[in-house]
Short mmCIF file of N, CA and C in Angstrom, two decimals:
data_model
loop_
_atom_site.label_atom_id
_atom_site.label_comp_id
_atom_site.label_asym_id
_atom_site.label_seq_id
_atom_site.Cartn_x
_atom_site.Cartn_y
_atom_site.Cartn_z
N MET A 1 -103.84 195.93 1.52
CA MET A 1 -103.55 195.90 0.04
C MET A 1 -104.12 194.83 -0.44
N ILE A 2 -103.92 193.51 -0.28
CA ILE A 2 -104.98 192.78 -1.22
C ILE A 2 -106.47 193.00 -1.45
N ARG A 3 -106.60 193.44 -0.38
CA ARG A 3 -108.68 193.52 -0.50
C ARG A 3 -108.83 194.63 -1.31
N TYR A 4 -107.60 195.72 -1.26
CA TYR A 4 -107.78 197.22 -1.87
C TYR A 4 -107.90 196.53 -3.59
N TYR A 5 -106.60 195.73 -3.89
CA TYR A 5 -106.04 195.42 -5.15
C TYR A 5 -107.34 194.36 -5.65
N GLN A 6 -108.05 193.58 -4.98
CA GLN A 6 -109.24 192.56 -5.47
C GLN A 6 -110.23 193.79 -5.63
N GLY A 7 -110.85 194.62 -4.81
CA GLY A 7 -111.73 195.71 -5.01
C GLY A 7 -111.57 196.31 -6.35
N LYS A 8 -110.47 196.46 -6.72
CA LYS A 8 -110.12 197.24 -8.19
C LYS A 8 -110.51 196.63 -9.46
N GLY A 9 -110.46 195.64 -9.32
CA GLY A 9 -110.78 194.56 -10.37
C GLY A 9 -109.55 193.24 -10.12
N GLY A 10 -108.08 193.17 -9.05
CA GLY A 10 -107.51 192.69 -9.82
C GLY A 10 -106.75 192.46 -11.20
N SER A 11 -105.66 191.46 -11.25
CA SER A 11 -105.27 191.84 -12.34
C SER A 11 -106.06 192.19 -14.00
N LYS A 12 -107.33 191.36 -14.35
CA LYS A 12 -107.95 191.91 -15.23
C LYS A 12 -108.05 192.70 -15.68
N VAL A 13 -108.52 193.59 -14.32
CA VAL A 13 -108.76 195.32 -14.53
C VAL A 13 -107.45 196.06 -14.46
N LEU A 14 -106.67 195.79 -13.52
CA LEU A 14 -105.68 196.55 -13.18
C LEU A 14 -104.36 196.53 -14.78
N PHE A 15 -104.16 194.72 -14.95
CA PHE A 15 -103.17 194.44 -15.66
C PHE A 15 -103.61 194.25 -17.28
N ASN A 16 -104.66 194.14 -17.32
CA ASN A 16 -105.80 193.26 -18.59
C ASN A 16 -104.90 192.36 -19.22
N ILE A 17 -104.72 191.10 -17.42
CA ILE A 17 -104.27 189.75 -17.86
C ILE A 17 -105.47 188.74 -17.08
N GLU A 18 -105.22 187.65 -16.96
CA GLU A 18 -106.37 186.70 -16.32
C GLU A 18 -105.48 185.88 -15.58
N CYS A 19 -105.29 185.63 -14.59
CA CYS A 19 -104.79 184.80 -13.37
C CYS A 19 -104.62 183.20 -13.80
N ASN A 20 -103.73 182.74 -14.14
CA ASN A 20 -103.29 181.49 -14.32
C ASN A 20 -104.11 179.81 -13.55
N PHE A 21 -103.84 180.83 -12.28
CA PHE A 21 -104.20 179.80 -11.34
C PHE A 21 -105.50 179.89 -10.73
N GLU A 22 -106.10 178.85 -9.83
CA GLU A 22 -107.33 178.98 -9.22
C GLU A 22 -106.88 178.39 -7.61
N PRO A 23 -107.02 179.17 -6.98
CA PRO A 23 -107.65 180.60 -6.68
C PRO A 23 -106.51 181.48 -7.20
N SER A 24 -107.21 182.65 -7.51
CA SER A 24 -106.21 183.65 -8.07
C SER A 24 -104.97 183.89 -6.77
N CYS A 25 -104.25 184.61 -7.67
CA CYS A 25 -102.70 184.83 -7.22
C CYS A 25 -102.63 185.62 -5.78
N SER A 26 -103.95 186.89 -5.86
CA SER A 26 -104.24 187.30 -4.45
C SER A 26 -105.05 186.86 -3.95
N GLU A 27 -105.81 186.10 -4.36
CA GLU A 27 -106.55 184.77 -2.69
C GLU A 27 -105.37 184.19 -2.70
N TYR A 28 -104.64 183.40 -3.05
CA TYR A 28 -103.94 182.87 -2.43
C TYR A 28 -103.03 183.03 -1.57
N THR A 29 -102.36 184.48 -2.11
CA THR A 29 -101.42 184.89 -1.11
C THR A 29 -102.37 185.58 0.58
N LYS A 30 -103.48 186.02 0.18
CA LYS A 30 -104.68 186.17 1.51
C LYS A 30 -104.80 185.04 2.27
N GLN A 31 -105.37 183.73 1.44
CA GLN A 31 -105.46 182.93 2.69
C GLN A 31 -103.58 182.31 3.06
N CYS A 32 -102.51 182.36 2.45
CA CYS A 32 -101.27 182.16 3.56
C CYS A 32 -101.10 183.18 3.96
N ILE A 33 -101.35 184.27 4.23
CA ILE A 33 -101.48 185.21 5.16
C ILE A 33 -101.77 184.74 6.41
N ILE A 34 -103.14 184.54 6.08
CA ILE A 34 -104.19 183.94 7.19
C ILE A 34 -103.85 182.81 7.71
N LYS A 35 -103.28 181.76 7.05
CA LYS A 35 -102.77 180.65 7.64
C LYS A 35 -101.42 180.65 8.27
N TYR A 36 -100.32 181.11 7.69
CA TYR A 36 -99.02 181.17 8.05
C TYR A 36 -98.72 182.13 9.07
N GLY A 37 -98.88 183.60 8.41
CA GLY A 37 -98.60 184.56 9.32
C GLY A 37 -98.19 185.51 8.07
N ALA A 38 -97.72 186.81 8.29
CA ALA A 38 -97.33 187.81 7.14
C ALA A 38 -96.08 187.82 6.59
N ILE A 39 -94.98 186.84 7.24
CA ILE A 39 -94.03 186.92 6.85
C ILE A 39 -93.82 185.38 5.71
N LYS A 40 -94.00 184.37 6.57
CA LYS A 40 -94.27 183.47 5.32
C LYS A 40 -95.52 183.34 4.58
N GLY A 41 -96.53 183.87 5.02
CA GLY A 41 -97.53 183.73 3.77
C GLY A 41 -96.51 184.78 2.42
N TRP A 42 -96.71 186.22 2.88
CA TRP A 42 -95.79 186.83 1.87
C TRP A 42 -94.97 186.15 1.13
N GLN A 43 -94.03 185.64 1.44
CA GLN A 43 -93.27 184.44 0.71
C GLN A 43 -93.76 183.81 0.20
N LEU A 44 -94.84 182.53 0.53
CA LEU A 44 -95.44 181.89 -0.35
C LEU A 44 -95.97 182.57 -1.35
N GLY A 45 -96.98 183.32 -1.39
CA GLY A 45 -97.75 184.51 -1.79
C GLY A 45 -96.66 184.71 -3.35
N LEU A 46 -95.59 185.10 -2.93
CA LEU A 46 -94.48 185.93 -4.24
C LEU A 46 -94.37 184.93 -5.19
N ALA A 47 -93.56 183.52 -4.66
CA ALA A 47 -93.43 182.21 -5.30
C ALA A 47 -94.42 182.13 -6.03
N ARG A 48 -95.98 181.99 -5.73
CA ARG A 48 -96.88 181.68 -6.83
C ARG A 48 -96.98 182.68 -7.63
N ILE A 49 -96.68 183.90 -7.63
CA ILE A 49 -96.80 184.98 -8.56
C ILE A 49 -95.70 184.43 -9.67
N ARG A 50 -94.36 184.36 -9.54
CA ARG A 50 -93.52 184.25 -9.87
C ARG A 50 -93.48 182.86 -10.85
N ARG A 51 -94.33 181.91 -10.50
CA ARG A 51 -95.04 181.09 -11.58
C ARG A 51 -95.72 181.21 -12.40
N CYS A 52 -96.32 182.47 -11.99
CA CYS A 52 -97.81 182.81 -13.32
C CYS A 52 -97.34 183.07 -14.36
N ASN A 53 -96.59 182.58 -15.23
CA ASN A 53 -96.43 183.21 -16.42
C ASN A 53 -96.29 182.33 -17.80
N GLN A 54 -97.59 182.34 -18.24
CA GLN A 54 -98.18 181.31 -18.86
C GLN A 54 -99.37 181.97 -19.90
N PRO A 55 -99.07 183.09 -20.42
CA PRO A 55 -99.95 183.77 -20.73
C PRO A 55 -101.17 183.10 -22.07
N ASP A 56 -100.83 181.95 -22.63
CA ASP A 56 -101.71 181.16 -23.39
C ASP A 56 -102.00 180.15 -23.04
N LEU A 57 -101.90 179.80 -21.32
CA LEU A 57 -102.86 178.86 -20.88
C LEU A 57 -103.87 178.17 -21.25
N VAL A 58 -104.47 177.31 -21.54
CA VAL A 58 -105.92 177.39 -21.66
C VAL A 58 -106.95 176.86 -20.48
N GLU A 59 -106.16 176.11 -19.37
CA GLU A 59 -106.87 175.47 -18.93
C GLU A 59 -106.23 176.54 -17.27
N LYS A 60 -106.86 176.64 -16.10
CA LYS A 60 -106.53 177.32 -15.20
C LYS A 60 -105.86 175.90 -14.36
N ILE A 61 -104.72 176.23 -13.84
CA ILE A 61 -103.89 175.69 -12.63
C ILE A 61 -104.71 175.25 -11.14
N ARG A 62 -105.18 174.12 -10.69
CA ARG A 62 -105.84 174.46 -9.40
C ARG A 62 -104.54 173.94 -8.55
N ASP A 63 -104.09 175.13 -7.32
CA ASP A 63 -103.27 175.42 -6.62
C ASP A 63 -103.64 175.61 -5.35
N GLU A 64 -103.83 174.83 -4.51
CA GLU A 64 -104.41 175.45 -2.99
C GLU A 64 -103.30 175.55 -2.30
N VAL A 65 -103.38 176.23 -1.28
CA VAL A 65 -102.61 176.40 -0.31
C VAL A 65 -102.09 175.37 0.71
N PRO A 66 -100.55 175.60 0.86
CA PRO A 66 -100.24 174.07 1.41
C PRO A 66 -100.52 174.15 2.92
#
């Protein structure tokens, strides 16, 4: 699902918004799944997406996988 989403252009193309974080929320979720497994990885990814709510942010927030 994540590869498909990223392949289609991610949030920039599909939702006309740019992610506030570096790495992007989809990449972060993918890395979490690889590191922690499906359940914990999705939980961390969804928590990250919930924090992504600053449309007027000037600089991206650097947030690495824990």
